Short mmCIF file of C-alpha atoms in Angstrom, two decimals:
data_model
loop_
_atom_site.label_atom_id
_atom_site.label_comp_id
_atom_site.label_asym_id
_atom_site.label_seq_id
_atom_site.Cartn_x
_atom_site.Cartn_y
_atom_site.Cartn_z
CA UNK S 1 19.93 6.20 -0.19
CA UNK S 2 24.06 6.78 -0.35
CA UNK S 3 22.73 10.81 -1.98
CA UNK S 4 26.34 12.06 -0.81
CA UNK S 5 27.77 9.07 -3.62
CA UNK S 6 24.87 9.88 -6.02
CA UNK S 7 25.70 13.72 -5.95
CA UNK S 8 29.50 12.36 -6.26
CA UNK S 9 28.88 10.18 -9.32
CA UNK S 10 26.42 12.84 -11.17
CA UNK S 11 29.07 16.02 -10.41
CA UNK S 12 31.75 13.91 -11.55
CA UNK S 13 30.57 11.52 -14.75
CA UNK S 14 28.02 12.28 -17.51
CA UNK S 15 25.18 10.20 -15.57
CA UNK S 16 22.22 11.34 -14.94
CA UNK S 17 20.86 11.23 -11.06
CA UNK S 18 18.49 8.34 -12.05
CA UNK S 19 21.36 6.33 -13.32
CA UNK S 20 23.96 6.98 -10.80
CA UNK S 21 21.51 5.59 -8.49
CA UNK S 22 20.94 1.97 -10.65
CA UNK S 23 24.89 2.06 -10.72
CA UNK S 24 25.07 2.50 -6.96
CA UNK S 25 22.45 -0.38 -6.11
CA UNK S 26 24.17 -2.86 -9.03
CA UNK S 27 27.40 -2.50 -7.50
CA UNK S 28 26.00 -2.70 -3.87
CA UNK S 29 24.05 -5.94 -4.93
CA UNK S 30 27.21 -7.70 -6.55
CA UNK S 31 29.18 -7.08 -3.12
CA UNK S 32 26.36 -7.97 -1.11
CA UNK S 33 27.17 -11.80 -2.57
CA UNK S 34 28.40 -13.85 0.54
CA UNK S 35 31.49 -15.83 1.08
CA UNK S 36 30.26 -18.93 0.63
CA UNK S 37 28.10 -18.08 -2.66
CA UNK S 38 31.08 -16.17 -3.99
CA UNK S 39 33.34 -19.02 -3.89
CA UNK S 40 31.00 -21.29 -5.36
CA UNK S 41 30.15 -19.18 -8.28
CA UNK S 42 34.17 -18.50 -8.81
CA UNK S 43 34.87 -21.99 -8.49
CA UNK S 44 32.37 -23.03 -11.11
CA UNK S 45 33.54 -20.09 -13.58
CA UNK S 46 37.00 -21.13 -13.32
CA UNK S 47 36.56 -24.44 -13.59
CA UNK S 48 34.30 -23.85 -17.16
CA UNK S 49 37.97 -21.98 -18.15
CA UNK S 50 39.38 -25.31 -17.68
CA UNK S 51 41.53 -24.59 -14.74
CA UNK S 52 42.21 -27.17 -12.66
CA UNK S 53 41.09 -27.16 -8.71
CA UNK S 54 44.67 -26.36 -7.21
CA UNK S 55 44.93 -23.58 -9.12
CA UNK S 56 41.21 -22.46 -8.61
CA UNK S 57 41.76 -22.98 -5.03
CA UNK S 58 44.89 -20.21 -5.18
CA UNK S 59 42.87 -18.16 -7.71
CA UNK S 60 40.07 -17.43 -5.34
CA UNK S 61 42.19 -17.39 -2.50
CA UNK S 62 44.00 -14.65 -3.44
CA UNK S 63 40.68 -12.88 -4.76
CA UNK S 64 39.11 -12.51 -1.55
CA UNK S 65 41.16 -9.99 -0.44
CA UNK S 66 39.77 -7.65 -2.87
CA UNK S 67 36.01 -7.64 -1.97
CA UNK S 68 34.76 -4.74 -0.54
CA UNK S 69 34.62 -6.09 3.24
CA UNK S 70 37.31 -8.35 2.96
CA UNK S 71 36.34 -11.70 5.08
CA UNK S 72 38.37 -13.56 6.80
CA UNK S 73 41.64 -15.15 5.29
CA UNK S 74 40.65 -18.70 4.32
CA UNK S 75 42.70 -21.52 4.37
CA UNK S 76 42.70 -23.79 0.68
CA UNK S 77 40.99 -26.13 2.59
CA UNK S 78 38.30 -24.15 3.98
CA UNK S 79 37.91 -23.46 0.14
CA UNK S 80 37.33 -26.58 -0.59
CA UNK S 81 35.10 -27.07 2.51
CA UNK S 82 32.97 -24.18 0.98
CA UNK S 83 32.61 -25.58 -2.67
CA UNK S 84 32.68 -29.37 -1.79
CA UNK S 85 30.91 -29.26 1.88
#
């Protein structure tokens, strides 16, 4: 599984074969998180900083566009939709 990245990471870091590999699947699992449970689990972390929902709502927002397979652009109220249903 992904041996051209394994090789990669093991060539070019000081991990061993066996731990490139348990990097590869950790970072594979945290991306494989969808939309929907993303947002949630944002919204909930922000909100324990205190933030308030209209900034939360920006915050995650703007956040999406960094995941590995971007989705779709959402709207603030489809973010809301998604935490509040």
């Amino acid at each position: 599984m992904h041996e051209e990245l394994v090789d990669h990471l093991t060539r070019s870091s000081p991990l061993s074969r066996g731990e490139a590999l348990r990097v590869i699947q950790d970072v594979l699992a945290y991306f494989d998180e969808t939309t929907e449970d993303y947002v949630r689990r944002r919204h909930r972390e922000l909100q324990a900083q205190g933030l308030v929902n209209s900034a939360i709502f920006e915050r995650i927002t703007a956040d999406l566009q960094y995941r590995a397979v971007a989705p779709p652009e959402l709207t603030l109220r489809q973010v809301r939709r998604i935490v509040y249903g």
